[in-house]
Tab-separated table of C-alpha atoms and ligand atoms in Angstrom:
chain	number	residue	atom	x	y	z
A	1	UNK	CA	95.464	82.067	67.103
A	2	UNK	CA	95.772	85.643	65.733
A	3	UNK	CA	99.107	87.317	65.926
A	4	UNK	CA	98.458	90.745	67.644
A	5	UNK	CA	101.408	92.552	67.687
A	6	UNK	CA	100.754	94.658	70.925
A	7	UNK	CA	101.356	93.416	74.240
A	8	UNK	CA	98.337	95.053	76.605
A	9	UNK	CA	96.773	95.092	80.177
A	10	UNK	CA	93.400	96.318	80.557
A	11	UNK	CA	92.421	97.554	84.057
A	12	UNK	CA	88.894	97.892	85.016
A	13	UNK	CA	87.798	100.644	87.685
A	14	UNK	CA	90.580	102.930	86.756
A	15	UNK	CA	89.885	105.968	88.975
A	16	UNK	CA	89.466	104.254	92.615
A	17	UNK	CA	93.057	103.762	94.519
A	18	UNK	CA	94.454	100.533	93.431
A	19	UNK	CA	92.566	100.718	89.950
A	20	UNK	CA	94.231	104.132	89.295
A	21	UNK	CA	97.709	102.543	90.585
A	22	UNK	CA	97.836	99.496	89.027
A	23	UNK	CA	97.192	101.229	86.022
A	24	UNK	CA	100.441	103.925	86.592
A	25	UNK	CA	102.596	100.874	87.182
A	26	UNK	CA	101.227	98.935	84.100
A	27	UNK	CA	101.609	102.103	82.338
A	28	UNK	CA	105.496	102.325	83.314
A	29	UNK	CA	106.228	98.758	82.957
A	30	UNK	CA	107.800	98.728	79.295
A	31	UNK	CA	106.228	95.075	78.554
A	32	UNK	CA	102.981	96.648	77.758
A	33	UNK	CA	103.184	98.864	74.826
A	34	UNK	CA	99.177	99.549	75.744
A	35	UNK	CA	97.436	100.067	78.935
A	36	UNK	CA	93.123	99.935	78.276
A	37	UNK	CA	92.175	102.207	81.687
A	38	UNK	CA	88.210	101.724	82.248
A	39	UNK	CA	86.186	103.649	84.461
A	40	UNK	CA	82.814	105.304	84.809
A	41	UNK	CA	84.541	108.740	85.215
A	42	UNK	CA	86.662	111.269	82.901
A	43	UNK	CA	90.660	110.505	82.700
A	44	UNK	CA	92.949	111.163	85.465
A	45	UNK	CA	96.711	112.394	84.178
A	46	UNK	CA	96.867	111.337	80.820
A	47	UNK	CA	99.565	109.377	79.731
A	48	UNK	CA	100.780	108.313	76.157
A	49	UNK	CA	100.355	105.106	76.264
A	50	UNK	CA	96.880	104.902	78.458
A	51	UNK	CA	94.073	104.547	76.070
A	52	UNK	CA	90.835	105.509	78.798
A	53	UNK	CA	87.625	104.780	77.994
A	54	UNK	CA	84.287	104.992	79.885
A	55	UNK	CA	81.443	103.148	80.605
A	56	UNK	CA	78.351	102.757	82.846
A	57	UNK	CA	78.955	98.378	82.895
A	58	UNK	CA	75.971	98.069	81.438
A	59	UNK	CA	75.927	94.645	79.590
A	60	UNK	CA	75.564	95.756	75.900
A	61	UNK	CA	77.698	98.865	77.089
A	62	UNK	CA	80.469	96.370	77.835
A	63	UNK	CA	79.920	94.258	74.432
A	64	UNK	CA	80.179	97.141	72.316
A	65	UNK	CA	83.398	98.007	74.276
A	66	UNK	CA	84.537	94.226	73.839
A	67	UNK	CA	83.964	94.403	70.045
A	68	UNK	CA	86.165	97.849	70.024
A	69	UNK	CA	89.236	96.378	71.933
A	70	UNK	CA	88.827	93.165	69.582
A	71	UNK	CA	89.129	95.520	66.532
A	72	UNK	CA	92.486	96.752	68.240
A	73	UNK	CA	95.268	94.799	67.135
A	74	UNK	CA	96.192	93.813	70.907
A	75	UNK	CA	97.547	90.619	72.918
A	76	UNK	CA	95.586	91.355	76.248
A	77	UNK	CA	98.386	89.965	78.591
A	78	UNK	CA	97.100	91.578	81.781
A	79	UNK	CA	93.714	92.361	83.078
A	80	UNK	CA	92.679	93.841	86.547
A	81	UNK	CA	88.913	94.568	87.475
A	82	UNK	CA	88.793	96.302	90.651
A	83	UNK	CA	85.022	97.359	90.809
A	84	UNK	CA	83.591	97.268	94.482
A	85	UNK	CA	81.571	99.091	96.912
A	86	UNK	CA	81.306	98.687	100.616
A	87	UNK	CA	79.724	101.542	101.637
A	88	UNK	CA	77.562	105.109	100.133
A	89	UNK	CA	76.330	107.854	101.602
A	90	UNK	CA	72.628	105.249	102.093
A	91	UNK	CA	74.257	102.396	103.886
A	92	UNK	CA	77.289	100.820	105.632
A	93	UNK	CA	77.586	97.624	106.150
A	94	UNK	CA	75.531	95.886	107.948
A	95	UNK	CA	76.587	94.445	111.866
A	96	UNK	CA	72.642	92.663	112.453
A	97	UNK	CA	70.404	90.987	110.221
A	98	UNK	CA	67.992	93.538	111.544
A	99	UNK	CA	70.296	96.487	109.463
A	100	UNK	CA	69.486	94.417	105.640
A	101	UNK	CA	68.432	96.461	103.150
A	102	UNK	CA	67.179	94.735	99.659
A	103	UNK	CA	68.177	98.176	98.324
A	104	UNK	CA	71.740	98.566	99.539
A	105	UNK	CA	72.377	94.511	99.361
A	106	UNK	CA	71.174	94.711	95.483
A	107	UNK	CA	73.736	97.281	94.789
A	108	UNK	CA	76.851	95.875	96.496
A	109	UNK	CA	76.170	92.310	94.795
A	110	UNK	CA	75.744	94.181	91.427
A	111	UNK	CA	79.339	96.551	91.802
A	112	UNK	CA	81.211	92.977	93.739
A	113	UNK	CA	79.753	90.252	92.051
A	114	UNK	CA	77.761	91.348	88.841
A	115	UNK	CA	80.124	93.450	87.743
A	116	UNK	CA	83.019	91.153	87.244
A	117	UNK	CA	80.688	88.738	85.759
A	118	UNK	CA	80.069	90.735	82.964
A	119	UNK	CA	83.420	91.668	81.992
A	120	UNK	CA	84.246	88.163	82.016
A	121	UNK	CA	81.190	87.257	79.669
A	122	UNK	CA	82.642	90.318	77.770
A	123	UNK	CA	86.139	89.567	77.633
A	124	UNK	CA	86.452	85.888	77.044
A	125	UNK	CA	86.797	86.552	72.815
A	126	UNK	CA	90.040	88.719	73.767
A	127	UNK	CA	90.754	86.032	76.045
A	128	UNK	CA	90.439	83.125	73.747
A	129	UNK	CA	92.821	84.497	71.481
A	130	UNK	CA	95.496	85.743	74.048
A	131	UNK	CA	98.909	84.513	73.747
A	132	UNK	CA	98.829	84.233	77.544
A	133	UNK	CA	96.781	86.308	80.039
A	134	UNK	CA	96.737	86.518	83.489
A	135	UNK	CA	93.550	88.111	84.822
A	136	UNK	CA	92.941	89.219	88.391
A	137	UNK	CA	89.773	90.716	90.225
A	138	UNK	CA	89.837	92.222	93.487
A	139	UNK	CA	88.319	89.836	96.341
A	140	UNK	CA	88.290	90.360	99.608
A	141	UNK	CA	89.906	87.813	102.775
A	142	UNK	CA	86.368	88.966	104.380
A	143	UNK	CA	84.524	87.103	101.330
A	144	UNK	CA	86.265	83.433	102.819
A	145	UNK	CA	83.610	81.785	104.767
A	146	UNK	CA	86.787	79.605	105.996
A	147	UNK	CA	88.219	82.749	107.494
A	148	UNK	CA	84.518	84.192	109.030
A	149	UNK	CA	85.201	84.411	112.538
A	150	UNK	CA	83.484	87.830	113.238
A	151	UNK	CA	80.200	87.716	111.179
A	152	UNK	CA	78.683	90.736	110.128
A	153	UNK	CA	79.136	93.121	107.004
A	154	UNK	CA	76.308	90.679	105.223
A	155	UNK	CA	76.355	92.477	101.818
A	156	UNK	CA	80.168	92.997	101.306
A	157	UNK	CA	81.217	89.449	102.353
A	158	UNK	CA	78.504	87.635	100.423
A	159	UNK	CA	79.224	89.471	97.354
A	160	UNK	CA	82.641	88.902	97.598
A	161	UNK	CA	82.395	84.801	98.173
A	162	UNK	CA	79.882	85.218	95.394
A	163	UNK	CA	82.841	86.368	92.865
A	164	UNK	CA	84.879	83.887	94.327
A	165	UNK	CA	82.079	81.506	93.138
A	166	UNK	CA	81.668	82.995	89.858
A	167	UNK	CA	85.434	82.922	88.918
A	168	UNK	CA	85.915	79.295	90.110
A	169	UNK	CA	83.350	78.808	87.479
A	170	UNK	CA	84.463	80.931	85.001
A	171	UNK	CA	88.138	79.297	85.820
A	172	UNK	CA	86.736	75.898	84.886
A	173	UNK	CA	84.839	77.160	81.688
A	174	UNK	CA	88.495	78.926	80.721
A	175	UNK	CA	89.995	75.251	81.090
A	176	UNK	CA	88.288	74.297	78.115
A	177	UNK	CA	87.762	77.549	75.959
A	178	UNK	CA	90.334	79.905	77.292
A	179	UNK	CA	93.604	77.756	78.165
A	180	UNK	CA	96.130	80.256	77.946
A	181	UNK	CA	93.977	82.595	80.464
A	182	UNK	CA	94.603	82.317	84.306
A	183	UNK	CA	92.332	83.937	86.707
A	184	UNK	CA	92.592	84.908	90.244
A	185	UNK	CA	91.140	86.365	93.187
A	186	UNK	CA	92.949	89.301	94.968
A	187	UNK	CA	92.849	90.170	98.695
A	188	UNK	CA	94.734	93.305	98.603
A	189	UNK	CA	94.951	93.878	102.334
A	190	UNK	CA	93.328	96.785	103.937
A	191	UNK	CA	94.551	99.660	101.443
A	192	UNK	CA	94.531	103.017	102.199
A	193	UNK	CA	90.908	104.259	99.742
A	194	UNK	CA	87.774	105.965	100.081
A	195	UNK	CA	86.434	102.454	100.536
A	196	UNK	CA	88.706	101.652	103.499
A	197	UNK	CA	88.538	104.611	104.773
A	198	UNK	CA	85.761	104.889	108.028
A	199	UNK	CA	87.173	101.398	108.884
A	200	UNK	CA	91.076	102.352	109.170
A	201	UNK	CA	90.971	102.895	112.540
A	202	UNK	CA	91.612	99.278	114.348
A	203	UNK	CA	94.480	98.520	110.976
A	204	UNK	CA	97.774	97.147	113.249
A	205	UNK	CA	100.425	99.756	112.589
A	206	UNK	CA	102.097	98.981	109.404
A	207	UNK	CA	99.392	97.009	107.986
A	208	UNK	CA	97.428	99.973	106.106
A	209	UNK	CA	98.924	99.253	102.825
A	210	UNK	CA	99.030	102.879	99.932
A	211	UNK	CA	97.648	101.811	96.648
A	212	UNK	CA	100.728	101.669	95.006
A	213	UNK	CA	102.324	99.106	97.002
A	214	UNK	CA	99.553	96.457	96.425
A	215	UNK	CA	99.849	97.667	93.039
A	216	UNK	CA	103.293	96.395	93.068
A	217	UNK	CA	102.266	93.629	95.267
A	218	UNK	CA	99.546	92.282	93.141
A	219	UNK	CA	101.873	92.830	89.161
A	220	UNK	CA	104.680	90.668	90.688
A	221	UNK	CA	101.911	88.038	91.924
A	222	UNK	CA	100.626	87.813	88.964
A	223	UNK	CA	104.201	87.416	87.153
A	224	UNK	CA	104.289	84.139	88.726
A	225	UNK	CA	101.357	82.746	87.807
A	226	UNK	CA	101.154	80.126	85.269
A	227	UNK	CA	97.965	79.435	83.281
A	228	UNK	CA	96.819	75.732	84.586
A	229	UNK	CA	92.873	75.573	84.721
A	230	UNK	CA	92.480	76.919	88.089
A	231	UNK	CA	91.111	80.236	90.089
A	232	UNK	CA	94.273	81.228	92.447
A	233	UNK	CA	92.318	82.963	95.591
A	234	UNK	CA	95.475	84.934	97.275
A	235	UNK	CA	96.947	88.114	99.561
A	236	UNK	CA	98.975	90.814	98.655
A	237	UNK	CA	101.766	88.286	99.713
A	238	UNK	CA	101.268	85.547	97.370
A	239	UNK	CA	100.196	83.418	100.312
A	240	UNK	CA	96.802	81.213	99.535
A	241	UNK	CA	93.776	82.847	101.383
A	242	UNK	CA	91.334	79.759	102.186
A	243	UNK	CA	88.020	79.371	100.553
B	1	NAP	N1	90.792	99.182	100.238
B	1	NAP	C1	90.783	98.025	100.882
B	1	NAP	O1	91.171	97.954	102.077
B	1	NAP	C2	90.322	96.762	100.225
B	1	NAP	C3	90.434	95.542	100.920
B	1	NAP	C4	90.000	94.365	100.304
B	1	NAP	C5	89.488	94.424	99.022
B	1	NAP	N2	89.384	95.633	98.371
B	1	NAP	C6	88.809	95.637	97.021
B	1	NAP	O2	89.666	96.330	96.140
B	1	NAP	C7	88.892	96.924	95.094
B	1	NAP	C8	89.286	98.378	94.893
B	1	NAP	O3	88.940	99.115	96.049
B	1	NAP	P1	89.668	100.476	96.450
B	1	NAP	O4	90.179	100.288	97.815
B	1	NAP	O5	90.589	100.931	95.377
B	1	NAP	O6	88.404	101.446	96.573
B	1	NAP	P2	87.965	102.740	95.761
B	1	NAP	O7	89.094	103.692	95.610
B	1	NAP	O8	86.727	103.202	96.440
B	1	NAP	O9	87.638	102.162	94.316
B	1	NAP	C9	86.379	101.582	94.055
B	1	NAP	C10	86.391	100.964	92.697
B	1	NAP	O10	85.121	100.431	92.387
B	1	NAP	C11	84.604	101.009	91.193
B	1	NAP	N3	83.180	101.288	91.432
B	1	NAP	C12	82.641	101.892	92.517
B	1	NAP	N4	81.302	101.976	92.380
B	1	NAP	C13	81.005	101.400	91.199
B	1	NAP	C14	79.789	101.177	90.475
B	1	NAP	N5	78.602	101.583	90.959
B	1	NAP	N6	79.862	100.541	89.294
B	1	NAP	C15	81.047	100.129	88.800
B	1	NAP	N7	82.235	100.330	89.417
B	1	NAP	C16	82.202	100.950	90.595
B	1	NAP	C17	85.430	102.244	90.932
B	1	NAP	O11	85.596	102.405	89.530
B	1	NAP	P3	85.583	103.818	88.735
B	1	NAP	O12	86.907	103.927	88.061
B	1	NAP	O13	84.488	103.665	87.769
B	1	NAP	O14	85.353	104.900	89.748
B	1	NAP	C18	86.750	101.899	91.594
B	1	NAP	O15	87.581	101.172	90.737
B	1	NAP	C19	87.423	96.674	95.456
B	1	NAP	O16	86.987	95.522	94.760
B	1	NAP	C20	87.483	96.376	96.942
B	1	NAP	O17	86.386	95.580	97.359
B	1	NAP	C21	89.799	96.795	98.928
């Protein structure tokens, strides 16, 4: 194993809500002397210790930005993707099977699904020679075909059981070639974003979370995990969401 010196977290999708505050609270927590913000857009509030860069997530895009942070001398402790899209000024999603769109359906299983994929593709060198990281994307409890009582919103909820499906791979690959990695999918609850926000109405009082609580929420979950070979698919609470 190398012997970076600097503790880091990396956070993927840095300007949307909980990407731009998990990043603040990584960037306050004094255990990371390096926060890696990534984001398609310019930098929001610099800070001295946030290194930003950009990208479009385009696969060699991604491996030249791999080969970069493997140049830095960095122990990537921490890593958050929060790319996703349920919605865009083209589509919403979907209540019928008469409302799918190749199009729209396409895009929201690149940003949910694809996405991720390819940072993890990206990422597993820095991950190999972690000391220990614990590395969390953001799922969705509407992506658990256990929990699919309502139906609808085709695109989002495939997408999202499809990275559920990809990590539980990826977590199995890890087993063998990252061991020191852990990886888990995030239900945030229903967060107060631009993502969330046309579908806030019906959220029970109290349960329309601000992006800096399930910030908080999802650093102390991931505190207590431990890396043992297996994808972790939980809430804001800890608690296990089922598959
Ligand atoms: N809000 C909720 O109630 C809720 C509930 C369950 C799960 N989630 C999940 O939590 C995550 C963050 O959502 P949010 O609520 O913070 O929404 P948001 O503010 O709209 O953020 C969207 C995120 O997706 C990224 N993104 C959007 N379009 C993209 C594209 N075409 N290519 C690559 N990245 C793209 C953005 O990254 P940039 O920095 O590049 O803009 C940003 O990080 C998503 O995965 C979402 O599915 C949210």
């Amino acid at each position: 194993m190398d012997t970076a010196t600097h503790p880091a977290a990396l956070v993927v999708g840095a300007s949307g809500a909980i990407g731009g505050a998990v990043t603040d609270a990584l960037a306050s927590d004094e255990r990371y002397s390096k926060v890696i913000a990534v984001s398609r857009s310019e930098p929001v509030l610099p800070r001295h210790n946030v290194t930003w860069l950009r990208t479009d997530h385009r696969e060699e895009s991604l491996a030249r930005l791999a080969g970069e942070l493997g140049t830095l001398d960095i122990d990537l402790q921490r890593v958050v993707i929060t790319t996703g899209v349920l919605h865009g000024a083209t589509f919403k999603p979907e209540k019928t099977l008469e409302q799918l769109d190749a199009d729209a359906m396409h895009h929201v299983f690149h940003v949910n699904a694809v996405v991720p994929a390819l940072w993890l593709k990206a990422l597993t060198p820095l991950l190999k020679r972690a000391s220990q990281c614990v590395l969390a994307v953001t799922s969705a409890r509407v992506g658990s075909i256990g929990d699919n009582r309502l139906g609808g919103w085709y695109s989002y909820r495939g997408s999202k059981a499809a990275l559920n499906m990809v990590l539980q791979s990826a977590a199995i690959e890890y087993r063998r070639r990252a061991p020191r990695a852990k990886l888990l999918a995030f239900h945030p609850g229903t967060t107060d974003s631009d993502l969330s926000r046309p579908f806030q109405r019906n959220v029970a009082q109290g349960k329309l979370f601000s992006p800096a609580f399930v910030a908080r929420s999802l650093l102390s979950v991931m505190d207590t995990m431990e890396p043992d070979g297996k994808l972790a698919f939980v809430d804001y609470r800890g608690d296990p969401v089922p598959w």
